[in-house]
mmCIF file of C-alpha atoms in Angstrom:
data_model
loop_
_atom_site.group_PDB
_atom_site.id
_atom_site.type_symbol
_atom_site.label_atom_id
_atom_site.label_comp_id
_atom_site.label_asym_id
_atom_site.label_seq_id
_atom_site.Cartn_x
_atom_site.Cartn_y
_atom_site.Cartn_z
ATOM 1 C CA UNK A 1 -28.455 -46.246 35.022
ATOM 2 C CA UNK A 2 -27.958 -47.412 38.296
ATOM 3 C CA UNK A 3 -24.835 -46.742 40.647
ATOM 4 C CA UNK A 4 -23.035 -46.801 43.974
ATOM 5 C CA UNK A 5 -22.474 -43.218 44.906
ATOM 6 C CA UNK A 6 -20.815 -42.150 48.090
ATOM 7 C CA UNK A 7 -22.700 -39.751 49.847
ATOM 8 C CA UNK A 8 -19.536 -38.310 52.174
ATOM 9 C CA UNK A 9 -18.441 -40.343 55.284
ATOM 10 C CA UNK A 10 -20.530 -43.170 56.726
ATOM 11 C CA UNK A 11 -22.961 -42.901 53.524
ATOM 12 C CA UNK A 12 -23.568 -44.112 50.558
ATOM 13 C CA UNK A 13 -26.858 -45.314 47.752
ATOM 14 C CA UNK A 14 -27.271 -47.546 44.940
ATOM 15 C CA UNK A 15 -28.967 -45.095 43.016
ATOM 16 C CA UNK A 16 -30.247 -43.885 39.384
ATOM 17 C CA UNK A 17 -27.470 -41.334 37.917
ATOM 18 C CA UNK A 18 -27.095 -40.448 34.662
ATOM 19 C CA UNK A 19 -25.884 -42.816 31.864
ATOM 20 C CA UNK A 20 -22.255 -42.871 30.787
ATOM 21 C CA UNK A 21 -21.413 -41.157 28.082
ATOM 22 C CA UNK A 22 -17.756 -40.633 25.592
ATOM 23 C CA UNK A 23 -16.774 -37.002 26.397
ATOM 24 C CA UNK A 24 -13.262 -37.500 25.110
ATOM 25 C CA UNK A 25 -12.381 -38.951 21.381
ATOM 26 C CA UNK A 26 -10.150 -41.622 22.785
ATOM 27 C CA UNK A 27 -13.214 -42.891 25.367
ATOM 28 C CA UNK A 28 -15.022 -45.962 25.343
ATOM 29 C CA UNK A 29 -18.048 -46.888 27.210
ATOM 30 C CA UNK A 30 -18.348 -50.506 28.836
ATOM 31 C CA UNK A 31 -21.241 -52.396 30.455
ATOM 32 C CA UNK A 32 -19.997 -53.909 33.319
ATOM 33 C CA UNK A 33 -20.255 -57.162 33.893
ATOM 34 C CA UNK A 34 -18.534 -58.007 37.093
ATOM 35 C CA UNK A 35 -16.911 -55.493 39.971
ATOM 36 C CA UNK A 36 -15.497 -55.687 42.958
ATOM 37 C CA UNK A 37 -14.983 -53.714 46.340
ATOM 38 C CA UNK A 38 -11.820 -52.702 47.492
ATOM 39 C CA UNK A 39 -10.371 -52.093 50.730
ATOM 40 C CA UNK A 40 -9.891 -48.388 49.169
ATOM 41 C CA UNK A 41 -13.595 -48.048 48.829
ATOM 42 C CA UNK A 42 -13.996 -48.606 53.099
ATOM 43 C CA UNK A 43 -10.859 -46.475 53.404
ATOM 44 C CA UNK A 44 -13.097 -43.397 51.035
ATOM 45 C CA UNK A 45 -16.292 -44.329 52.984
ATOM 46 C CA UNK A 46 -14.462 -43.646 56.705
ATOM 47 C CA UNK A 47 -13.570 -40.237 54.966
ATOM 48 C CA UNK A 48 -9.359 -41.209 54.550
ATOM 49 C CA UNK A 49 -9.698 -39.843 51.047
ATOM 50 C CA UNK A 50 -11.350 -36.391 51.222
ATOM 51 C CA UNK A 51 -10.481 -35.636 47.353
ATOM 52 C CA UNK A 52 -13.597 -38.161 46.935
ATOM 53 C CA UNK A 53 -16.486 -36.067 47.133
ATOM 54 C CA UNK A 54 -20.224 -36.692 48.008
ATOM 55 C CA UNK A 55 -21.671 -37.423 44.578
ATOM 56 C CA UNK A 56 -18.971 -39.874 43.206
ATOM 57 C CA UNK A 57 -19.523 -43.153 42.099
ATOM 58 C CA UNK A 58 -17.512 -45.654 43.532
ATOM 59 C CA UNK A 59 -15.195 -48.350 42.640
ATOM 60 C CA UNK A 60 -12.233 -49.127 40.373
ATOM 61 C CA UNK A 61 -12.288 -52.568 38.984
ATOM 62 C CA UNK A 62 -14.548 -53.874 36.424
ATOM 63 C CA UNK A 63 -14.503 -56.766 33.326
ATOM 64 C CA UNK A 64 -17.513 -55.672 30.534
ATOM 65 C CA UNK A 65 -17.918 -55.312 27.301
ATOM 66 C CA UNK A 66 -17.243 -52.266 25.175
ATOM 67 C CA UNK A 67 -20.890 -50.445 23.968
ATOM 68 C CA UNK A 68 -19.173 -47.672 22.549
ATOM 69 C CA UNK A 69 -16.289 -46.388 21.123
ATOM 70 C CA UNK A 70 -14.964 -42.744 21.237
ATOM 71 C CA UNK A 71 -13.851 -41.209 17.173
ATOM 72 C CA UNK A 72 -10.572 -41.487 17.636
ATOM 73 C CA UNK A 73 -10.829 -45.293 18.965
ATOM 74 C CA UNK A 74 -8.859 -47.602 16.210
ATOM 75 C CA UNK A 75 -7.597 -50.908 18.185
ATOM 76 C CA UNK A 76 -10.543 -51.548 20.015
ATOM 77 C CA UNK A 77 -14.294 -52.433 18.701
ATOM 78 C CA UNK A 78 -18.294 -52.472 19.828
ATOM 79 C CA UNK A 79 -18.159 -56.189 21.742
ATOM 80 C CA UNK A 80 -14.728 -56.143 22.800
ATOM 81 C CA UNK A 81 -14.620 -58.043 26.164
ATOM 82 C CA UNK A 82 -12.392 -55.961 28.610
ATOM 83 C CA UNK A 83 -10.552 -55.582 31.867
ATOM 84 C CA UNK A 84 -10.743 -52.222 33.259
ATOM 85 C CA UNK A 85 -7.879 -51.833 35.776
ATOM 86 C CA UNK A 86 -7.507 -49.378 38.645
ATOM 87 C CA UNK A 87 -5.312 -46.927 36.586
ATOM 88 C CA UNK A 88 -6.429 -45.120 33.594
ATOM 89 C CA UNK A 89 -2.804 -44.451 31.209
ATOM 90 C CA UNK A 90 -2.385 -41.743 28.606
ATOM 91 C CA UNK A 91 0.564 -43.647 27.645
ATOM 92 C CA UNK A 92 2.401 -40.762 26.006
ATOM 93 C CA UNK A 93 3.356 -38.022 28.946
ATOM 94 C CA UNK A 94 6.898 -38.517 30.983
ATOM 95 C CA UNK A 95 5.267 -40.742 33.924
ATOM 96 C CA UNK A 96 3.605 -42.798 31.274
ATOM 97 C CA UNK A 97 6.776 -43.560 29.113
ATOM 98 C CA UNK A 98 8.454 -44.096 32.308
ATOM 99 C CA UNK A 99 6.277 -46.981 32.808
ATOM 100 C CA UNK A 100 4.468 -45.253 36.163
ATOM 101 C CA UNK A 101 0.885 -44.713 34.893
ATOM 102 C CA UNK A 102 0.205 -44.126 38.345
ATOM 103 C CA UNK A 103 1.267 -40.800 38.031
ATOM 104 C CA UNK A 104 -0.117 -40.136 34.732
ATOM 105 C CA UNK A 105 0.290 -36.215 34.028
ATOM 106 C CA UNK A 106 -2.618 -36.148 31.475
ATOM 107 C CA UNK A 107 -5.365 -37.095 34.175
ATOM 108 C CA UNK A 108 -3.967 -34.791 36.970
ATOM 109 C CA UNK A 109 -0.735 -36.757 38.231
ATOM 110 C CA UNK A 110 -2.588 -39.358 39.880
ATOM 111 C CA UNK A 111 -3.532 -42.608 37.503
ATOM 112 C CA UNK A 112 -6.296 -43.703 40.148
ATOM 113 C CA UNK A 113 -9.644 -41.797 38.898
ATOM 114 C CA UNK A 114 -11.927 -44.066 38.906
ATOM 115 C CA UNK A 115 -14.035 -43.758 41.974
ATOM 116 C CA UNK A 116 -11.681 -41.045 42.879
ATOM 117 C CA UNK A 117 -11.875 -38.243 41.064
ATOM 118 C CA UNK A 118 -13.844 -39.222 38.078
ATOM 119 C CA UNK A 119 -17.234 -41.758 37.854
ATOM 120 C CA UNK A 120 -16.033 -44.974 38.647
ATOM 121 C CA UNK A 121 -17.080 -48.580 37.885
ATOM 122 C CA UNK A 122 -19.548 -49.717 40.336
ATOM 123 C CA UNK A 123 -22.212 -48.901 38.596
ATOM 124 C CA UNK A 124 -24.039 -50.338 35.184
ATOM 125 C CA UNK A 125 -21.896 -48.748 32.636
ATOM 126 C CA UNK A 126 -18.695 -46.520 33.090
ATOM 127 C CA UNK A 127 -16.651 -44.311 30.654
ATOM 128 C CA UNK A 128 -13.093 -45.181 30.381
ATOM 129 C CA UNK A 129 -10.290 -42.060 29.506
ATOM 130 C CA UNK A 130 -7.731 -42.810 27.479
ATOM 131 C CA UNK A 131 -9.485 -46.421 26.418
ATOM 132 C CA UNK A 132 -6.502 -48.102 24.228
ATOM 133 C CA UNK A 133 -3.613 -47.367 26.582
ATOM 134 C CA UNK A 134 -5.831 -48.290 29.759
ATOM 135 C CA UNK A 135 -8.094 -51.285 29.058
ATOM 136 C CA UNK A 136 -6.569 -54.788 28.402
ATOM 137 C CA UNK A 137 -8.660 -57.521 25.826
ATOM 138 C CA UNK A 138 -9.435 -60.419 27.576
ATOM 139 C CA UNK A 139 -8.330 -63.849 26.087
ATOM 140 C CA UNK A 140 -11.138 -66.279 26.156
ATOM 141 C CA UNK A 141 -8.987 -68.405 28.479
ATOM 142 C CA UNK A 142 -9.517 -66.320 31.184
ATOM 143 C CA UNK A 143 -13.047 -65.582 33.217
ATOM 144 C CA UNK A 144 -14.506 -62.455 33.905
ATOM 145 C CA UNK A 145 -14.492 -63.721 37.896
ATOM 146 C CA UNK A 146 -10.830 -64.639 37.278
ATOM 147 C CA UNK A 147 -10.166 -61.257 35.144
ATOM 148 C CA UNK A 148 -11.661 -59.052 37.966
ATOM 149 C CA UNK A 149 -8.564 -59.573 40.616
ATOM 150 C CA UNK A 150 -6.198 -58.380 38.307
ATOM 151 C CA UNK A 151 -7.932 -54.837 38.120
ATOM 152 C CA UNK A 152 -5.940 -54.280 41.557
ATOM 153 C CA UNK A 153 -5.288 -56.418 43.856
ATOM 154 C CA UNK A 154 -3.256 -58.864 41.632
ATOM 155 C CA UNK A 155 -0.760 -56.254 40.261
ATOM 156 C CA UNK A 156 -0.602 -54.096 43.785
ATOM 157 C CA UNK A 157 0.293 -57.103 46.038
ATOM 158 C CA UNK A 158 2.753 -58.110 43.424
ATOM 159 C CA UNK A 159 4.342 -54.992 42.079
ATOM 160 C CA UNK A 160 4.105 -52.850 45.349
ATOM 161 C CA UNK A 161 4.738 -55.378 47.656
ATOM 162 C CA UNK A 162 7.070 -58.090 45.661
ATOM 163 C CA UNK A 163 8.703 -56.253 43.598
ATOM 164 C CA UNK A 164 9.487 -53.434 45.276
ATOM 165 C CA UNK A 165 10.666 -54.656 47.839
ATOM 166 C CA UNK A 166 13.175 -56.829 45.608
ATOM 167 C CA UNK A 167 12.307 -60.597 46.558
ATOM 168 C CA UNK A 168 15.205 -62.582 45.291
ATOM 169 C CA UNK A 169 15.482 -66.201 45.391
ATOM 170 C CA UNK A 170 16.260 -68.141 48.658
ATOM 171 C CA UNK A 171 14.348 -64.730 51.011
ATOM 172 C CA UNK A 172 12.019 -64.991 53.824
ATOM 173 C CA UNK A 173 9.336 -62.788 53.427
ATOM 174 C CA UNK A 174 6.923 -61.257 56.205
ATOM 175 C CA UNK A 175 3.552 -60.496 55.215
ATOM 176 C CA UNK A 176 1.791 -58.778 57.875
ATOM 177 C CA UNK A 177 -1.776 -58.382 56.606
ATOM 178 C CA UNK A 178 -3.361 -61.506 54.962
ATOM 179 C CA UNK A 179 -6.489 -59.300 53.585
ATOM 180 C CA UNK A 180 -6.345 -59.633 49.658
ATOM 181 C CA UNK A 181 -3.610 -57.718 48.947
ATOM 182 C CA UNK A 182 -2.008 -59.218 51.781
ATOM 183 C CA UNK A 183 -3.033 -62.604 49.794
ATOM 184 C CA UNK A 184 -1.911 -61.332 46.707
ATOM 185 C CA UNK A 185 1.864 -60.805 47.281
ATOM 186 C CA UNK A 186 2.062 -64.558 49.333
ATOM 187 C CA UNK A 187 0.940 -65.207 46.090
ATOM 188 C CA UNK A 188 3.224 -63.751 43.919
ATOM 189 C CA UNK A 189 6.179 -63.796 46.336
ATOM 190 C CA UNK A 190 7.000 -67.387 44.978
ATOM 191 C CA UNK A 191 7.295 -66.075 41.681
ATOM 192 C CA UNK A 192 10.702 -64.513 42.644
ATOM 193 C CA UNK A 193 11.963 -67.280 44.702
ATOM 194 C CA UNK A 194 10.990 -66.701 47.917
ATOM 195 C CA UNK A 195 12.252 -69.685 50.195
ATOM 196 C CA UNK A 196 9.926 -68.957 53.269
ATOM 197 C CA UNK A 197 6.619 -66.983 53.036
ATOM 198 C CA UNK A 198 5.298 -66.141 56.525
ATOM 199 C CA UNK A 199 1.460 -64.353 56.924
ATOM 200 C CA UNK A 200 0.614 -62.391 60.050
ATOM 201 C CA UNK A 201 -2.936 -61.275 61.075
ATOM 202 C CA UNK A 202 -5.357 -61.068 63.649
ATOM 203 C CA UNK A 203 -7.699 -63.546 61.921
ATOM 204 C CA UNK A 204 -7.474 -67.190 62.390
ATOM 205 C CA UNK A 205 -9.668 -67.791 59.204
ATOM 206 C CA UNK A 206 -7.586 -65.567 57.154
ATOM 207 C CA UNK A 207 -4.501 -67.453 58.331
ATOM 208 C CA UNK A 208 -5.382 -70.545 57.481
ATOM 209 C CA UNK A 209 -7.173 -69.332 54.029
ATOM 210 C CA UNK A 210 -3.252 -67.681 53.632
ATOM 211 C CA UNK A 211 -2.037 -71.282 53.539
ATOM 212 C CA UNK A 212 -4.091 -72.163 50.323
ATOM 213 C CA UNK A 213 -2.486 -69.046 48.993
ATOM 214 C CA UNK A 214 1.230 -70.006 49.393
ATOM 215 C CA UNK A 215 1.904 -69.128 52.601
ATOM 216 C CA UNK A 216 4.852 -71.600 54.939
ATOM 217 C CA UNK A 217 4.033 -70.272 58.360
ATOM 218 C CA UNK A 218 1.413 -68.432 59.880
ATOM 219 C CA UNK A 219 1.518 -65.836 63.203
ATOM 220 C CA UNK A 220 -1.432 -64.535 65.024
ATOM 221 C CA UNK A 221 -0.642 -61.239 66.132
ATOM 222 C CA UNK A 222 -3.286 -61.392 68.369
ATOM 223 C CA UNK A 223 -1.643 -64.469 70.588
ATOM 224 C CA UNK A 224 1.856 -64.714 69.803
ATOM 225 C CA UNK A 225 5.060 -62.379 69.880
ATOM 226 C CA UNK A 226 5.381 -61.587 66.320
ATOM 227 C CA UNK A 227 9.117 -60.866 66.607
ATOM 228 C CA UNK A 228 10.327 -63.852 68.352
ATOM 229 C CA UNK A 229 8.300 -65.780 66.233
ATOM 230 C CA UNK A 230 10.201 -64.317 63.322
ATOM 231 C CA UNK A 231 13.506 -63.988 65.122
ATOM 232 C CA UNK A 232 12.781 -67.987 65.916
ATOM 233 C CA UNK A 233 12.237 -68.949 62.306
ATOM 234 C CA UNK A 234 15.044 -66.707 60.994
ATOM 235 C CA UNK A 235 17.747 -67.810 62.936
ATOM 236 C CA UNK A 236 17.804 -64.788 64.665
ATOM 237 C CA UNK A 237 18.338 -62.368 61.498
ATOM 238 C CA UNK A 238 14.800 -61.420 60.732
ATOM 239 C CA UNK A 239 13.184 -61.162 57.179
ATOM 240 C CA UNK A 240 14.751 -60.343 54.168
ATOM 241 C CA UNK A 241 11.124 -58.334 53.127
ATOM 242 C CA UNK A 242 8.395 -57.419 54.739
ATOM 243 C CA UNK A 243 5.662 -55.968 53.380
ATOM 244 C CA UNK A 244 2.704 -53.995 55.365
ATOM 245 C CA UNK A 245 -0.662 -54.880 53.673
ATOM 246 C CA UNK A 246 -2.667 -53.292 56.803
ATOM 247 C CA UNK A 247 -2.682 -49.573 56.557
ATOM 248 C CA UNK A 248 -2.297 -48.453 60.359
ATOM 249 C CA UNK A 249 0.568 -47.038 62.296
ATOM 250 C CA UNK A 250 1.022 -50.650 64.802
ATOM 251 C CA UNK A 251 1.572 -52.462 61.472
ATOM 252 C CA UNK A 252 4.013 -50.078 60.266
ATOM 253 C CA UNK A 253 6.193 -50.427 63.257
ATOM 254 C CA UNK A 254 5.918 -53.937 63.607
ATOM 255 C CA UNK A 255 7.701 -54.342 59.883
ATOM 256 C CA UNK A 256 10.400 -52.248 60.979
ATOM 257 C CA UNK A 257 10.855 -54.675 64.101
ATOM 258 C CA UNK A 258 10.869 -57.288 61.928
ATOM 259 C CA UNK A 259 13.193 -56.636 58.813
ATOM 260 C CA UNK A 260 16.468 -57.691 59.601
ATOM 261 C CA UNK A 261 19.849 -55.354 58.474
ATOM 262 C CA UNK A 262 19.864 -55.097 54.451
ATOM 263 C CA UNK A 263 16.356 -55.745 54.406
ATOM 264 C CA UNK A 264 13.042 -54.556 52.913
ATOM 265 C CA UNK A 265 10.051 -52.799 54.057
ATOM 266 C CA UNK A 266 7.876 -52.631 51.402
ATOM 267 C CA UNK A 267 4.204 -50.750 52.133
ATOM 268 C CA UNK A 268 1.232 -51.157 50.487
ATOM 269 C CA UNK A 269 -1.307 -50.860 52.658
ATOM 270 C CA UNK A 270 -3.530 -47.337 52.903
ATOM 271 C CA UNK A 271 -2.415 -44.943 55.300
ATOM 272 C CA UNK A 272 -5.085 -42.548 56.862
ATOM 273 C CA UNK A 273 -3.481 -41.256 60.115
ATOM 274 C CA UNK A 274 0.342 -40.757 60.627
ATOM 275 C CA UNK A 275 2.723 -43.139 61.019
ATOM 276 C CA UNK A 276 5.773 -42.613 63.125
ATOM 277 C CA UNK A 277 9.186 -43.725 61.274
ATOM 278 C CA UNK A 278 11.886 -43.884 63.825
ATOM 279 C CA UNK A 279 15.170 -42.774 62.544
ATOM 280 C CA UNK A 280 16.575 -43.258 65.228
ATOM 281 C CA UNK A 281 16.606 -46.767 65.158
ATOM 282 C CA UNK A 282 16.620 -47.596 62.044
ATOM 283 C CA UNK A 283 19.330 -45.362 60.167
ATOM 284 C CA UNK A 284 21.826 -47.615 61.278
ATOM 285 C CA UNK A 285 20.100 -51.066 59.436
ATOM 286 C CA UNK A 286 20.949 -50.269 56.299
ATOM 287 C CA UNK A 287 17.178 -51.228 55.524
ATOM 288 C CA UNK A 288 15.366 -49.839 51.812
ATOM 289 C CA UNK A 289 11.584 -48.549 52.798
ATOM 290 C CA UNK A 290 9.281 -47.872 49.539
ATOM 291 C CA UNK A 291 5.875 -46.938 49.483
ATOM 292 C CA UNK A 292 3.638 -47.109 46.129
ATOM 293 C CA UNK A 293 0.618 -46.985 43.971
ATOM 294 C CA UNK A 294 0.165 -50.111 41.373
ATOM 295 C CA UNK A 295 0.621 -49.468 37.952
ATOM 296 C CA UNK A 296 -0.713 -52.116 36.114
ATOM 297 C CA UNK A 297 2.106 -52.566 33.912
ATOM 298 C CA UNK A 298 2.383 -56.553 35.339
ATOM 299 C CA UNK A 299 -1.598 -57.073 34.087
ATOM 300 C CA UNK A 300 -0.681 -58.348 30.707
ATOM 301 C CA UNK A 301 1.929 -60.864 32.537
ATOM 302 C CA UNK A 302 -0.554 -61.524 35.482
ATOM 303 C CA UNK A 303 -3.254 -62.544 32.292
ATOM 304 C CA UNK A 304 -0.897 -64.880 30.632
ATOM 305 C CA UNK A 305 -0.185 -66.588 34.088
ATOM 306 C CA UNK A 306 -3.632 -66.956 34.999
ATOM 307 C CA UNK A 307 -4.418 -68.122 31.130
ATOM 308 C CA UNK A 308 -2.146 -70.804 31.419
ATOM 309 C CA UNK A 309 -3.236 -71.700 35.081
ATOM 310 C CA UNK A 310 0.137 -71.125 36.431
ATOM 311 C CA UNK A 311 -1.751 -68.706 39.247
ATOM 312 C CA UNK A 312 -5.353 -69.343 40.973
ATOM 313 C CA UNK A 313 -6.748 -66.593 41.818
ATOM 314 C CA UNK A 314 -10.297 -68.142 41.486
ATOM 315 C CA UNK A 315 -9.875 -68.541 45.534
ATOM 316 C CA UNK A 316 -10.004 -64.636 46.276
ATOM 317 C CA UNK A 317 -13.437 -64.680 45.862
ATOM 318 C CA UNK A 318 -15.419 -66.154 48.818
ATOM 319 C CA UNK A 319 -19.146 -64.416 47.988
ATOM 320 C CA UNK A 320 -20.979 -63.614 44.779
ATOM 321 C CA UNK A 321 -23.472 -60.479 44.353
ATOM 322 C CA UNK A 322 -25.768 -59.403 41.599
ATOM 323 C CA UNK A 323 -25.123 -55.682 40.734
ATOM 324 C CA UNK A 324 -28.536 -54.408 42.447
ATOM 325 C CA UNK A 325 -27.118 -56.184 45.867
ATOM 326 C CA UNK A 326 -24.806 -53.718 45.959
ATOM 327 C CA UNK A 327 -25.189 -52.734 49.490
ATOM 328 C CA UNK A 328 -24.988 -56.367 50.525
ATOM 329 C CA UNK A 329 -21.816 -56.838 49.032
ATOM 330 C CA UNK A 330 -20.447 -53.715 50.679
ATOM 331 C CA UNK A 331 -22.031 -55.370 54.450
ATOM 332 C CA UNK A 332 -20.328 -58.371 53.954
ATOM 333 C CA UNK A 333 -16.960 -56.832 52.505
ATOM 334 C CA UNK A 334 -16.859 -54.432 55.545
ATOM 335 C CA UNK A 335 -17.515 -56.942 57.872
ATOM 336 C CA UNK A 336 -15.168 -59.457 56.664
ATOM 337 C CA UNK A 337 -14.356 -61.157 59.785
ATOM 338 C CA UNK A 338 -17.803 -61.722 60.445
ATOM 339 C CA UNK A 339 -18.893 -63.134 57.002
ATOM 340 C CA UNK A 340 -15.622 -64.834 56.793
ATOM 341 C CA UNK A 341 -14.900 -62.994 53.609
ATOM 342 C CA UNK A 342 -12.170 -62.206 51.530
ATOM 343 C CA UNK A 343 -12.884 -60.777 48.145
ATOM 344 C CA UNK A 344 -16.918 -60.196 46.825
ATOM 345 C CA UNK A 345 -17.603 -60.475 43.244
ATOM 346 C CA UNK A 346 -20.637 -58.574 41.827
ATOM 347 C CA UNK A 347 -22.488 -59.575 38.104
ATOM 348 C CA UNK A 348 -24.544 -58.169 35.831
#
C-alpha cells in the first residue's frame, strides 16, 4: 500500500510500505477514506518529537471503513463506517477507567500512537489497537469530511482548552492562536457560556475566518498591544480564560499577561523549546495553569452535535486532496498563510 512516512527531520515520501495487517485479537483494519494533517505532524517533521522515528508513517486522524476484524472483535463488523480518533483506548487499565485514555497504560502510557509510535493513518489502510474501545460508528447523519475534525482537533480545542480551563457562563475568553485548534475552542467556548470570545493572531485572514467561527473581537498581535486591547475590553480585569493554541514561549507569556486574578491559562498548543513560567509574578494571582493531551471522551457528544447541526465544522476545511497528493496537501498545510489555509482534507 501506499503511505506518508517520515524520513527524520525536514523529510518525508509517499511511498509503497507494507499492507496493514491485525497483529492483536482485538485489531481491526480500515481503508481510509479521508485524513487529515495536523499541526503535530509539522511539529514531528521539524524534529520536536524525536520518539517519532525515520520509518513511521504519519498521521492520526482518519474516517474508513472496517476490512477486517481481529478474533476477538464482537461489536464491530466487515463494512462498518468509522472514525478513528487520535487516541487508541484499552478501556480497562486505571488511566482508562479514569476516563484519561491519553495515558492509556496498555499502549505504553501515552494514548497518541498513531503516527507516533506505531503506523499511523496517512496512508491507504491502517491497523487500529484496541478497535472497540477506540473507534466510534459513524451515524449516517454525519460526513466523512465532517467526521474527520473530530479525530482531534474538535475534542482538543474543546476539552483541553474549554474545559479545562473551566469556561462558565457570562467569561471572557482569550484565544491566542486562531489555527484550528485555536478555531476549535472559539467554537466550543459558547457551549459553556462564554459572554465574550476574543481571537488573537498574526494573520489577518485567520482573524477574520475566526469570526465565522464564533469569535466577538479580534487582535492582531502583529499591530496592536494585545494587553491593552484586552485590559480595554475587560474593564481593566483581564480574561477569565485564556487558552494558548500556538506552541512557542512569546505565546505562553502573553496568556499569563493577559489572565486576570482567579483566572485560567489553559495550554494546548505543542511545546518544542522551553517556556519560561515566572513565579515570580504570578504566585500572587491566584491563577489555575493546566496543560493536556485530548482524550476523546467528548467525540461521541461532539457527533451528536454535529448530527443534529448544532456545530459546523464543515468550515475547517478550506482545501481538498486525493490520497496520492499527499505531498501537496502537506505544502499547502505548512504554508498556511500563504495558501490561506486552515484545515486540508485528503480522500480516497
Amino acid at each position: 500500500m501506499k503511505a506518508l512516512v517520515f524520513q527524520g527531520p525536514g523529510s518525508m515520501s509517499w511511498t509503497d510500505v507494507p499492507d496493514a495487517h491485525l497483529v492483536d485479537p482485538t485489531d481491526v483494519v480500515v481503508r481510509v477514506d479521508t485524513t487529515t494533517i495536523c499541526g503535530t505532524d509539522l511539529h514531528i517533521l521539524k524534529g520536536d518529537v524525536p520518539a517519532v522515528t525515520p520509518g513511521r508513517v504519519l498521521g492520526h486522524e482518519a474516517v474508513g471503513v472496517i476490512t477486517e476484524v481481529g478474533s476477538a472483535v464482537t461489536s464491530l463488523a466487515v463494512g462498518d463506517r468509522v472514525l478513528v480518533p487520535a487516541i487508541t483506548s484499552c478501556g480497562k487499565c486505571g488511566p482508562c477507567k479514569c476516563a484519561m485514555p491519553s495515558h492509556c497504560a496498555s499502549v505504553g502510557g501515552i494514548g497518541w500512537i498513531f503516527g507516533h509510535l506505531i503506523d499511523g493513518t496517512q496512508a491507504e489502510y491502517v491497523r487500529v489497537p484496541f478497535a472497540e474501545t477506540s473507534v466510534h460508528l459513524l451515524p449516517e447523519a454525519v460526513t466523512n469530511e465532517q467526521a474527520i475534525f473530530l479525530a482531534d482537533i474538535l475534542p482538543t480545542g474543546f476539552e483541553i482548552g474549554v474545559q479545562n480551563a473551566r469556561v462558565k457562563p457570562g467569561d471572557t475568553v482569550v484565544v491566542v492562536g486562531a489555527g484550528p485548534v485555536g478555531l476549535a475552542s472559539i467554537r466550543t467556548a459558547g457551549l459553556y457560556g462564554a459572554a465574550t470570545v476574543i481571537a488573537v493572531d498574526l494573520s489577518e485572514s485567520r482573524l477574520k475566518r475566526s469570526l465565522g467561527f464564533g469569535a466577538d473581537e479580534t487582535i492582531n498581535s502583529g499591530t496592536e498591544d494585545v494587553r491593552a486591547r484586552v485590559l480595554e475590553l475587560t474593564h481593566g480585569l483581564g480574561a477569565n480564560v485564556v487558552i494558548e493554541a500556538v506552541g512557542i514561549p512569546e505565546t505562553f507569556e502573553l496568556c499569563t499577561a493577559l489572565v486576570r486574578p482567579g483566572g485560567s491559562i489553559a495550554n494546548v498548543g505543542v511545546h518544542g523549546r522551553p517556556v519560561d513560567l515566572h513565579l515570580e509574578d504570578l504566585w500572587i494571582k491566584n491563577i489555575t495553569i493546566t496543560t493536556g493531551l485530548v482524550n476523546g471522551t467528548t467525540i461521541p457528544t461532539l457527533l451528536d452535535l454535529v448530527a443534529h447541526e448544532k456545530i459546523d465544522v464543515g468550515t475547517f476545511s478550506t482545501h481538498s486532496f486525493g490520497l496520492e497528493q499527499m505531498m501537496d496537501a502537506y505544502d499547502v498545510f505548512a504554508h498556511a498563510d500563504t495558501h490561506d489555509a486552515l484545515k486540508v482534507t485528503i480522500s480516497r
